Tab-separated table of C-alpha atoms in Angstrom:
chain	number	residue	atom	x	y	z
A	7	MET	CA	-157.027	50.055	111.047
A	8	ASP	CA	-160.055	48.474	112.667
A	9	PHE	CA	-159.459	44.940	113.923
A	10	TYR	CA	-162.316	43.386	111.952
A	11	GLU	CA	-161.294	45.107	108.746
A	12	ALA	CA	-157.797	43.656	109.100
A	13	ILE	CA	-158.987	40.158	109.895
A	14	THR	CA	-161.603	39.950	107.144
A	15	THR	CA	-159.349	41.322	104.391
A	16	THR	CA	-156.060	39.512	105.057
A	17	ARG	CA	-155.821	37.494	101.866
A	18	ALA	CA	-152.898	35.577	100.429
A	19	ILE	CA	-150.928	38.210	98.455
A	20	ARG	CA	-148.430	36.830	95.939
A	21	ARG	CA	-147.757	39.820	93.646
A	22	TYR	CA	-145.695	42.670	95.038
A	23	HIS	CA	-144.506	46.056	93.895
A	24	ASP	CA	-140.744	46.328	93.585
A	25	GLU	CA	-140.575	48.549	96.664
A	26	PRO	CA	-138.506	47.826	99.762
A	27	VAL	CA	-140.239	47.315	103.104
A	28	PRO	CA	-138.717	49.866	105.493
A	29	ASP	CA	-137.229	48.980	108.867
A	30	GLU	CA	-140.062	50.693	110.771
A	31	ALA	CA	-142.711	48.581	109.053
A	32	LEU	CA	-140.709	45.397	109.653
A	33	ARG	CA	-140.339	46.331	113.322
A	34	ASP	CA	-144.100	46.763	113.700
A	35	ILE	CA	-144.833	43.552	111.789
A	36	LEU	CA	-142.354	41.495	113.825
A	37	PHE	CA	-143.438	43.092	117.094
A	38	ALA	CA	-146.977	41.897	116.350
A	39	ALA	CA	-145.638	38.418	115.530
A	40	THR	CA	-143.815	38.149	118.833
A	41	ARG	CA	-146.993	39.040	120.819
A	42	ALA	CA	-148.402	35.601	119.937
A	43	PRO	CA	-148.982	32.850	122.478
A	44	SER	CA	-146.983	29.612	122.573
A	45	GLY	CA	-147.154	26.366	124.538
A	46	SER	CA	-146.250	27.023	128.202
A	47	ASN	CA	-145.220	30.500	126.984
A	48	ARG	CA	-141.875	29.005	125.936
A	49	GLN	CA	-141.594	31.580	123.138
A	50	GLY	CA	-139.640	29.228	120.937
A	51	PHE	CA	-140.656	31.173	117.822
A	52	ARG	CA	-137.801	32.842	115.944
A	53	PHE	CA	-137.868	34.894	112.742
A	54	ILE	CA	-135.102	35.323	110.195
A	55	VAL	CA	-135.692	38.280	107.886
A	56	LEU	CA	-134.167	38.158	104.405
A	57	ARG	CA	-134.106	41.267	102.209
A	58	LYS	CA	-130.979	42.228	100.260
A	59	GLY	CA	-127.386	41.102	100.195
A	60	GLU	CA	-125.386	38.003	99.455
A	61	THR	CA	-126.827	35.742	102.163
A	62	ALA	CA	-130.417	36.849	101.600
A	63	ASP	CA	-130.019	36.338	97.844
A	64	ALA	CA	-128.564	32.868	98.333
A	65	ALA	CA	-131.398	31.876	100.667
A	66	LYS	CA	-134.010	33.279	98.288
A	67	SER	CA	-132.415	31.367	95.439
A	68	LEU	CA	-132.707	28.074	97.350
A	69	LEU	CA	-136.342	28.839	98.174
A	70	ALA	CA	-137.144	29.954	94.614
A	71	HIS	CA	-135.791	26.709	93.244
A	72	ALA	CA	-137.790	24.690	95.789
A	73	GLY	CA	-140.922	26.740	95.115
A	74	ARG	CA	-140.753	26.108	91.372
A	75	ALA	CA	-140.420	22.374	91.978
A	76	VAL	CA	-143.386	22.426	94.403
A	77	TRP	CA	-145.572	24.244	91.893
A	78	ASP	CA	-144.446	22.108	88.941
A	79	ARG	CA	-145.567	18.990	90.815
A	80	LYS	CA	-148.753	20.523	92.176
A	81	SER	CA	-149.913	22.026	88.907
A	82	VAL	CA	-149.771	18.585	87.323
A	83	ALA	CA	-151.112	16.616	90.325
A	84	ASP	CA	-154.038	18.998	90.865
A	85	GLY	CA	-154.827	19.380	87.180
A	86	TYR	CA	-154.183	23.097	86.858
A	87	ASN	CA	-153.373	22.444	83.197
A	88	ARG	CA	-156.582	20.469	82.634
A	89	GLY	CA	-160.323	21.118	82.700
A	90	SER	CA	-161.262	24.646	83.782
A	91	GLY	CA	-157.540	25.367	84.195
A	92	HIS	CA	-157.604	25.805	80.415
A	93	ILE	CA	-160.420	28.374	80.464
A	94	ALA	CA	-158.598	31.687	80.390
A	95	ASP	CA	-160.652	33.531	82.983
A	96	SER	CA	-161.630	30.656	85.284
A	97	PRO	CA	-160.626	30.921	88.968
A	98	LYS	CA	-158.415	27.869	88.426
A	99	ALA	CA	-156.569	29.449	85.499
A	100	ARG	CA	-156.145	32.710	87.415
A	101	MET	CA	-154.730	30.829	90.409
A	102	ALA	CA	-152.353	28.922	88.117
A	103	ALA	CA	-151.120	32.176	86.546
A	104	THR	CA	-150.656	33.769	89.984
A	105	MET	CA	-148.748	30.780	91.326
A	106	ARG	CA	-146.555	30.581	88.222
A	107	ASN	CA	-145.776	34.293	88.525
A	108	TYR	CA	-145.077	33.896	92.265
A	109	VAL	CA	-142.565	31.090	91.925
A	110	GLU	CA	-140.891	32.547	88.806
A	111	ASN	CA	-140.344	35.890	90.571
A	112	PHE	CA	-139.600	34.572	94.046
A	113	GLN	CA	-136.029	35.861	93.904
A	114	GLN	CA	-137.369	39.445	93.632
A	115	VAL	CA	-139.806	39.237	96.556
A	116	PRO	CA	-139.075	42.278	98.773
A	117	VAL	CA	-138.973	40.367	102.067
A	118	VAL	CA	-138.770	36.680	102.891
A	119	ILE	CA	-139.188	35.730	106.546
A	120	LEU	CA	-138.440	32.259	107.852
A	121	GLY	CA	-140.651	31.429	110.819
A	122	CYS	CA	-138.704	28.984	112.990
A	123	LEU	CA	-139.405	26.950	116.101
A	124	GLN	CA	-136.762	26.276	118.730
A	125	ARG	CA	-137.802	22.812	119.849
A	126	HIS	CA	-138.006	21.782	123.500
A	127	ARG	CA	-137.692	18.107	122.598
A	128	GLU	CA	-136.233	16.059	119.760
A	129	THR	CA	-139.173	15.839	117.365
A	130	THR	CA	-142.170	17.981	116.488
A	131	ASP	CA	-145.798	17.080	115.995
A	132	LEU	CA	-149.013	18.862	115.081
A	133	LEU	CA	-149.423	20.480	118.506
A	134	ASP	CA	-146.004	22.160	118.262
A	135	GLY	CA	-147.511	24.169	115.430
A	136	GLY	CA	-149.511	25.950	118.144
A	137	SER	CA	-146.234	27.510	119.279
A	138	VAL	CA	-145.224	29.053	115.942
A	139	TYR	CA	-148.185	29.465	113.535
A	140	PRO	CA	-150.123	31.880	115.782
A	141	ALA	CA	-147.057	34.143	115.545
A	142	CYS	CA	-146.962	33.686	111.737
A	143	GLN	CA	-150.650	34.651	111.559
A	144	ASN	CA	-150.050	37.755	113.703
A	145	LEU	CA	-147.266	38.635	111.255
A	146	LEU	CA	-149.538	38.363	108.200
A	147	LEU	CA	-152.353	40.297	109.900
A	148	ALA	CA	-149.990	43.081	110.956
A	149	ALA	CA	-148.566	43.311	107.437
A	150	ARG	CA	-152.118	43.763	106.154
A	151	ALA	CA	-152.933	46.382	108.789
A	152	LEU	CA	-149.887	48.374	107.639
A	153	GLY	CA	-150.819	48.195	103.958
A	154	TYR	CA	-148.573	45.274	103.035
A	155	GLY	CA	-149.563	41.753	102.094
A	156	GLY	CA	-148.088	38.312	102.253
A	157	VAL	CA	-148.504	34.598	102.185
A	158	MET	CA	-147.194	31.572	104.063
A	159	THR	CA	-145.692	28.638	102.161
A	160	GLY	CA	-143.786	25.447	102.894
A	161	PHE	CA	-141.073	26.027	100.271
A	162	HIS	CA	-138.315	25.607	102.894
A	163	ARG	CA	-139.080	21.925	103.343
A	164	ALA	CA	-137.096	20.633	100.377
A	165	VAL	CA	-134.068	22.811	101.244
A	166	HIS	CA	-134.149	22.775	105.067
A	167	GLY	CA	-130.588	21.473	105.444
A	168	GLU	CA	-129.099	23.926	102.928
A	169	LEU	CA	-130.898	26.872	104.549
A	170	ALA	CA	-129.800	25.792	108.015
A	171	SER	CA	-126.150	25.634	106.876
A	172	LEU	CA	-126.321	28.943	105.039
A	173	LEU	CA	-128.006	30.861	107.871
A	174	GLY	CA	-126.389	29.120	110.850
A	175	ILE	CA	-129.663	27.712	112.148
A	176	PRO	CA	-128.872	25.311	115.029
A	177	ASP	CA	-129.883	21.655	115.093
A	178	ASN	CA	-132.567	22.194	117.742
A	179	VAL	CA	-134.470	24.606	115.481
A	180	THR	CA	-136.983	23.649	112.777
A	181	ILE	CA	-138.027	26.044	110.029
A	182	ALA	CA	-141.838	26.010	110.145
A	183	ALA	CA	-142.853	28.620	107.566
A	184	THR	CA	-141.599	30.577	104.582
A	185	LEU	CA	-143.420	33.910	104.550
A	186	THR	CA	-143.171	36.553	101.836
A	187	ILE	CA	-144.175	40.179	102.363
A	188	GLY	CA	-144.420	43.215	100.112
A	189	ARG	CA	-146.617	46.043	98.902
A	190	PRO	CA	-149.482	44.328	97.029
A	191	ILE	CA	-150.137	44.796	93.345
A	192	GLY	CA	-153.904	45.111	93.175
A	193	HIS	CA	-156.103	45.460	96.235
A	194	HIS	CA	-157.086	43.497	99.314
A	195	GLY	CA	-160.652	42.353	98.812
A	196	PRO	CA	-162.680	40.408	101.369
A	197	VAL	CA	-161.489	36.906	102.146
A	198	ARG	CA	-163.609	34.175	100.513
A	199	ARG	CA	-164.215	30.996	102.461
A	200	LEU	CA	-166.650	28.125	102.856
A	201	PRO	CA	-169.938	29.118	104.502
A	202	MET	CA	-169.640	28.913	108.306
A	203	SER	CA	-172.295	26.178	108.353
A	204	LYS	CA	-169.679	23.845	106.790
A	205	THR	CA	-166.950	24.499	109.337
A	206	VAL	CA	-168.580	25.569	112.637
A	207	PHE	CA	-170.508	23.060	114.726
A	208	GLU	CA	-172.097	22.990	118.181
A	209	ASN	CA	-172.227	19.939	120.475
A	210	SER	CA	-171.616	17.398	117.709
A	211	TRP	CA	-169.668	17.007	114.516
A	212	ASP	CA	-171.518	18.363	111.469
A	213	GLU	CA	-174.247	19.994	113.599
A	214	ALA	CA	-174.247	23.577	112.352
A	215	PRO	CA	-175.888	25.830	114.942
A	216	ASP	CA	-178.534	28.391	113.900
A	217	TRP	CA	-176.210	31.220	114.808
A	218	ALA	CA	-173.357	30.117	112.481
A	219	VAL	CA	-174.453	32.396	109.641
A	220	ASP	CA	-172.003	34.515	107.670
A	221	PRO	CA	-172.583	38.279	107.790
A	222	GLU	CA	-174.593	39.751	104.918
A	223	GLY	CA	-172.409	40.417	101.892
A	224	SER	CA	-169.955	37.588	102.644
A	225	VAL	CA	-168.336	36.027	99.609
A	226	PHE	CA	-167.788	32.302	99.412
A	227	THR	CA	-165.518	29.852	97.749
A	228	THR	CA	-165.277	26.111	97.668
A	229	ALA	CA	-162.306	24.436	99.329
A	230	ARG	CA	-159.561	23.243	97.039
A	231	TRP	CA	-158.671	19.769	98.218
B	8	MET	CA	-161.169	48.111	118.321
B	9	ASP	CA	-157.932	49.164	116.694
B	10	PHE	CA	-155.948	46.288	115.227
B	11	TYR	CA	-152.765	47.001	117.165
B	12	GLU	CA	-154.607	47.354	120.443
B	13	ALA	CA	-156.147	43.921	119.904
B	14	ILE	CA	-152.911	42.251	118.917
B	15	THR	CA	-150.794	43.741	121.717
B	16	THR	CA	-153.317	43.000	124.498
B	17	THR	CA	-154.473	39.471	123.630
B	18	ARG	CA	-153.159	37.652	126.681
B	19	ALA	CA	-153.946	34.155	127.924
B	20	ILE	CA	-157.123	34.599	130.008
B	21	ARG	CA	-157.931	31.722	132.364
B	22	ARG	CA	-160.434	33.262	134.839
B	23	TYR	CA	-163.918	34.008	133.561
B	24	HIS	CA	-167.084	35.567	134.894
B	25	ASP	CA	-169.979	33.144	135.113
B	26	GLU	CA	-171.706	34.833	132.186
B	27	PRO	CA	-172.796	33.086	129.010
B	28	VAL	CA	-171.262	34.127	125.683
B	29	PRO	CA	-174.175	35.077	123.419
B	30	ASP	CA	-174.738	33.626	119.955
B	31	GLU	CA	-173.902	36.923	118.232
B	32	ALA	CA	-170.486	37.110	119.890
B	33	LEU	CA	-169.760	33.482	119.026
B	34	ARG	CA	-170.770	34.128	115.426
B	35	ASP	CA	-168.338	37.051	115.173
B	36	ILE	CA	-165.552	35.106	116.892
B	37	LEU	CA	-165.991	32.050	114.667
B	38	PHE	CA	-166.382	34.149	111.536
B	39	ALA	CA	-162.974	35.665	112.292
B	40	ALA	CA	-161.533	32.181	112.864
B	41	THR	CA	-162.749	30.939	109.490
B	42	ARG	CA	-161.109	33.881	107.651
B	43	ALA	CA	-157.699	32.320	108.354
B	44	PRO	CA	-155.467	30.879	105.642
B	45	SER	CA	-154.694	27.169	105.311
B	46	GLY	CA	-152.378	25.069	103.149
B	47	SER	CA	-153.583	25.135	99.508
B	48	ASN	CA	-156.689	26.882	100.918
B	49	ARG	CA	-158.073	23.430	101.788
B	50	GLN	CA	-159.972	24.931	104.727
B	51	GLY	CA	-159.740	21.738	106.740
B	52	PHE	CA	-160.251	23.652	109.996
B	53	ARG	CA	-163.429	22.778	111.904
B	54	PHE	CA	-164.688	24.121	115.222
B	55	ILE	CA	-166.939	22.354	117.726
B	56	VAL	CA	-168.483	24.762	120.232
B	57	LEU	CA	-169.422	23.401	123.669
B	58	ARG	CA	-171.533	25.480	126.048
B	59	LYS	CA	-174.437	23.908	127.967
B	60	GLY	CA	-176.269	20.597	127.861
B	61	GLU	CA	-175.568	16.951	128.352
B	62	THR	CA	-173.034	16.482	125.546
B	63	ALA	CA	-171.177	19.707	126.274
B	64	ASP	CA	-171.028	18.818	129.977
B	65	ALA	CA	-169.708	15.341	129.243
B	66	ALA	CA	-167.018	16.717	126.924
B	67	LYS	CA	-166.023	19.392	129.437
B	68	SER	CA	-165.786	16.724	132.121
B	69	LEU	CA	-163.370	14.668	130.019
B	70	LEU	CA	-161.277	17.774	129.334
B	71	ALA	CA	-161.386	18.902	132.988
B	72	HIS	CA	-160.096	15.537	134.100
B	73	ALA	CA	-157.325	15.618	131.480
B	74	GLY	CA	-156.446	19.219	132.387
B	75	ARG	CA	-156.033	18.404	136.059
B	76	ALA	CA	-153.735	15.508	135.208
B	77	VAL	CA	-151.673	17.730	132.886
B	78	TRP	CA	-151.263	20.392	135.558
B	79	ASP	CA	-150.553	17.879	138.338
B	80	ARG	CA	-147.643	16.522	136.301
B	81	LYS	CA	-146.414	19.909	135.115
B	82	SER	CA	-146.523	21.589	138.514
B	83	VAL	CA	-144.225	18.891	139.875
B	84	ALA	CA	-141.979	18.591	136.802
B	85	ASP	CA	-141.506	22.363	136.473
B	86	GLY	CA	-141.096	22.952	140.207
B	87	TYR	CA	-144.118	25.190	140.734
B	88	ASN	CA	-144.170	23.931	144.323
B	89	ARG	CA	-140.472	24.672	144.847
B	90	GLY	CA	-138.206	27.714	144.908
B	91	SER	CA	-139.987	30.980	144.066
B	92	GLY	CA	-143.183	28.961	143.621
B	93	HIS	CA	-143.349	29.084	147.418
B	94	ILE	CA	-143.062	32.868	147.605
B	95	ALA	CA	-146.655	34.029	147.835
B	96	ASP	CA	-146.487	36.939	145.411
B	97	SER	CA	-143.849	35.674	142.977
B	98	PRO	CA	-144.850	35.395	139.279
B	99	LYS	CA	-144.348	31.634	139.572
B	100	ALA	CA	-146.712	31.333	142.545
B	101	ARG	CA	-149.301	33.516	140.832
B	102	MET	CA	-149.114	31.371	137.690
B	103	ALA	CA	-149.472	28.217	139.790
B	104	ALA	CA	-152.565	29.634	141.526
B	105	THR	CA	-154.079	30.678	138.188
B	106	MET	CA	-153.449	27.276	136.610
B	107	ARG	CA	-154.829	25.430	139.641
B	108	ASN	CA	-157.958	27.598	139.556
B	109	TYR	CA	-158.277	27.070	135.771
B	110	VAL	CA	-158.164	23.277	135.859
B	111	GLU	CA	-160.300	22.990	139.018
B	112	ASN	CA	-163.048	25.145	137.464
B	113	PHE	CA	-162.761	23.903	133.897
B	114	GLN	CA	-166.225	22.368	134.024
B	115	GLN	CA	-167.722	25.867	134.559
B	116	VAL	CA	-165.871	27.570	131.687
B	117	PRO	CA	-168.535	29.417	129.647
B	118	VAL	CA	-167.384	28.164	126.241
B	119	VAL	CA	-165.017	25.407	125.181
B	120	ILE	CA	-164.153	25.239	121.488
B	121	LEU	CA	-162.339	22.297	119.949
B	122	GLY	CA	-160.242	23.391	116.994
B	123	CYS	CA	-160.038	20.420	114.631
B	124	LEU	CA	-158.206	19.622	111.413
B	125	GLN	CA	-159.740	17.491	108.687
B	126	ARG	CA	-156.644	15.758	107.383
B	127	HIS	CA	-155.881	15.387	103.670
B	128	ARG	CA	-153.569	12.457	104.345
B	129	GLU	CA	-153.152	9.795	107.013
B	130	THR	CA	-150.814	11.510	109.456
B	131	THR	CA	-150.066	15.061	110.531
B	132	ASP	CA	-146.792	16.872	111.061
B	133	LEU	CA	-145.663	20.311	112.166
B	134	LEU	CA	-146.552	21.977	108.845
B	135	ASP	CA	-150.177	20.834	109.114
B	136	GLY	CA	-150.400	23.141	112.104
B	137	GLY	CA	-150.231	25.976	109.561
B	138	SER	CA	-153.720	24.929	108.442
B	139	VAL	CA	-155.418	25.150	111.846
B	140	TYR	CA	-153.490	27.326	114.343
B	141	PRO	CA	-153.790	30.545	112.299
B	142	ALA	CA	-157.575	30.057	112.613
B	143	CYS	CA	-157.228	29.437	116.378
B	144	GLN	CA	-155.208	32.640	116.699
B	145	ASN	CA	-157.827	34.620	114.755
B	146	LEU	CA	-160.393	33.201	117.174
B	147	LEU	CA	-158.485	34.364	120.260
B	148	LEU	CA	-157.815	37.798	118.756
B	149	ALA	CA	-161.473	38.261	117.822
B	150	ALA	CA	-162.583	37.229	121.310
B	151	ARG	CA	-160.274	39.912	122.700
B	152	ALA	CA	-161.542	42.538	120.260
B	153	LEU	CA	-165.109	41.808	121.464
B	154	GLY	CA	-164.201	42.078	125.151
B	155	TYR	CA	-163.807	38.364	125.831
B	156	GLY	CA	-160.653	36.462	126.564
B	157	GLY	CA	-159.365	32.960	126.155
B	158	VAL	CA	-156.510	30.549	125.995
B	159	MET	CA	-155.415	27.565	123.906
B	160	THR	CA	-154.448	24.284	125.591
B	161	GLY	CA	-153.661	20.705	124.602
B	162	PHE	CA	-155.971	19.114	127.190
B	163	HIS	CA	-157.755	17.079	124.480
B	164	ARG	CA	-154.680	14.964	123.812
B	165	ALA	CA	-155.144	12.468	126.648
B	166	VAL	CA	-158.865	12.019	125.830
B	167	HIS	CA	-158.884	12.286	122.034
B	168	GLY	CA	-160.586	8.923	121.483
B	169	GLU	CA	-163.286	9.528	124.108
B	170	LEU	CA	-164.041	12.990	122.718
B	171	ALA	CA	-164.196	11.668	119.164
B	172	SER	CA	-166.710	8.980	120.203
B	173	LEU	CA	-168.812	11.382	122.240
B	174	LEU	CA	-168.973	14.108	119.581
B	175	GLY	CA	-169.025	11.923	116.464
B	176	ILE	CA	-165.718	13.222	115.167
B	177	PRO	CA	-164.710	11.141	112.114
B	178	ASP	CA	-161.472	9.186	111.849
B	179	ASN	CA	-159.961	11.590	109.308
B	180	VAL	CA	-160.171	14.496	111.756
B	181	THR	CA	-157.612	15.370	114.458
B	182	ILE	CA	-158.422	17.645	117.379
B	183	ALA	CA	-155.638	20.234	117.350
B	184	ALA	CA	-156.628	22.665	120.113
B	185	THR	CA	-158.818	23.044	123.181
B	186	LEU	CA	-159.772	26.701	123.470
B	187	THR	CA	-161.707	28.272	126.336
B	188	ILE	CA	-163.490	31.619	126.066
B	189	GLY	CA	-165.345	33.835	128.511
B	190	ARG	CA	-165.663	37.320	129.955
B	191	PRO	CA	-162.363	37.938	131.773
B	192	ILE	CA	-162.113	38.490	135.496
B	193	GLY	CA	-159.600	41.307	135.782
B	194	HIS	CA	-158.312	43.231	132.801
B	195	HIS	CA	-156.335	42.682	129.619
B	196	GLY	CA	-152.935	44.287	130.153
B	197	PRO	CA	-150.196	44.430	127.538
B	198	VAL	CA	-148.657	41.129	126.497
B	199	ARG	CA	-145.205	40.524	128.007
B	200	ARG	CA	-142.622	38.748	125.894
B	201	LEU	CA	-138.902	38.377	125.383
B	202	PRO	CA	-137.223	41.455	123.887
B	203	MET	CA	-137.392	41.344	120.079
B	204	SER	CA	-133.593	41.176	119.923
B	205	LYS	CA	-133.857	37.601	121.272
B	206	THR	CA	-136.353	36.352	118.692
B	207	VAL	CA	-135.978	38.455	115.517
B	208	PHE	CA	-132.904	38.103	113.325
B	209	GLU	CA	-131.785	39.343	109.910
B	210	ASN	CA	-129.653	37.386	107.424
B	211	SER	CA	-128.289	34.948	110.016
B	212	TRP	CA	-129.352	33.121	113.145
B	213	ASP	CA	-128.860	35.196	116.297
B	214	GLU	CA	-128.058	38.364	114.341
B	215	ALA	CA	-130.487	40.893	115.824
B	216	PRO	CA	-130.904	43.819	113.415
B	217	ASP	CA	-130.727	47.415	114.670
B	218	TRP	CA	-134.406	47.925	113.891
B	219	ALA	CA	-135.642	45.027	116.080
B	220	VAL	CA	-136.330	47.244	119.070
B	221	ASP	CA	-139.513	46.967	121.117
B	222	PRO	CA	-141.669	50.103	121.237
B	223	GLU	CA	-141.165	52.375	124.243
B	224	GLY	CA	-143.121	51.169	127.265
B	225	SER	CA	-142.985	47.475	126.270
B	226	VAL	CA	-143.022	45.054	129.168
B	227	PHE	CA	-140.864	41.971	129.112
B	228	THR	CA	-140.787	38.521	130.564
B	229	THR	CA	-138.404	35.635	130.405
B	230	ALA	CA	-139.451	32.494	128.570
B	231	ARG	CA	-140.572	29.597	130.715
B	232	TRP	CA	-138.843	26.573	129.332
């Protein structure tokens, strides 16, 4: 697949066919992930793949439980059950239905991958994300290029200790991402984002340069906040 | 360019030809960056491009100064002037020469891009990196696909306040990455990393699955730590 096609059509995919992801595809996806840069090239990124079996099922169950709690809180806090969330075909109602379906069926997701960071000091901060999220993005892009789709969530946060015990994750490792991967139901359309003039500046904050113009045919969305 | 060629040859590039990066290339690079995912699709990533002119020069000067201090400390702390760092053609000596050249010539880098995160709460943690570093990785990959090269650093950290004042960056925005981009001197070879068996596990920590085997012809490196 062409690079620009992959990068402009890698959307969050939360509905998957009930089809296993074969070893060869996982190898190619994880190989891409591990090509990512990291601070001082420490390569502290680690990936734990969870598909079938007792341990994978137990880990998925912990994450499914956490995911439902996250969405229960968020759907109330962000008013997904109010306003346009009540209009059956509004973007908000569609997102609410997708998220509800995602968390209710999390246990059946074909592949869960925990993106981890082996720390080089006691705590982590924002900048440490530069040593693990580029690899997670490579992973999602490669999945797309191979005809799969996925999404990154923070569902591990509420169950970090339980997951670490279950999977034998050492104390000097932090789980940074919960990624799910599978064969998408539906199709990969173009990614929708804010217009570039809202996010790309030159020389000063909020100074959109003349050249920061989205290609013809770009589709936009507002930012949820 | 083919997706896998881009992803397997995007190396850290720190030596650039003295050739400006045209608006069209920057547009394509930044468009790719802004296609990245972010937590709850908040799209809090922002990019400030610095090329020529008084403000850009002043910002580059702050970053150059910070970069030299970072490398001065690191070259001593990590022993780049000891052991194999003294052997003229060792990887360590080559890296030291490249880093020295990079920080000494930072002021002349064709393009500096500050990757910023508009925060949705007071502080940031590791997970917030998932809302800005995927976009930074898209940016570096797109630069590669267009024949440019770059690298991500944390040089902004020591001069965050000065940069914010100079560029009018608001209080609710954190600079997350200093990226440099230009036409590479030399060529993009394949990325070298640890073998996948060291970083990819299934079901349990440190359990490398049979399928986690690097493609034939892969080149390896140890992790600097």
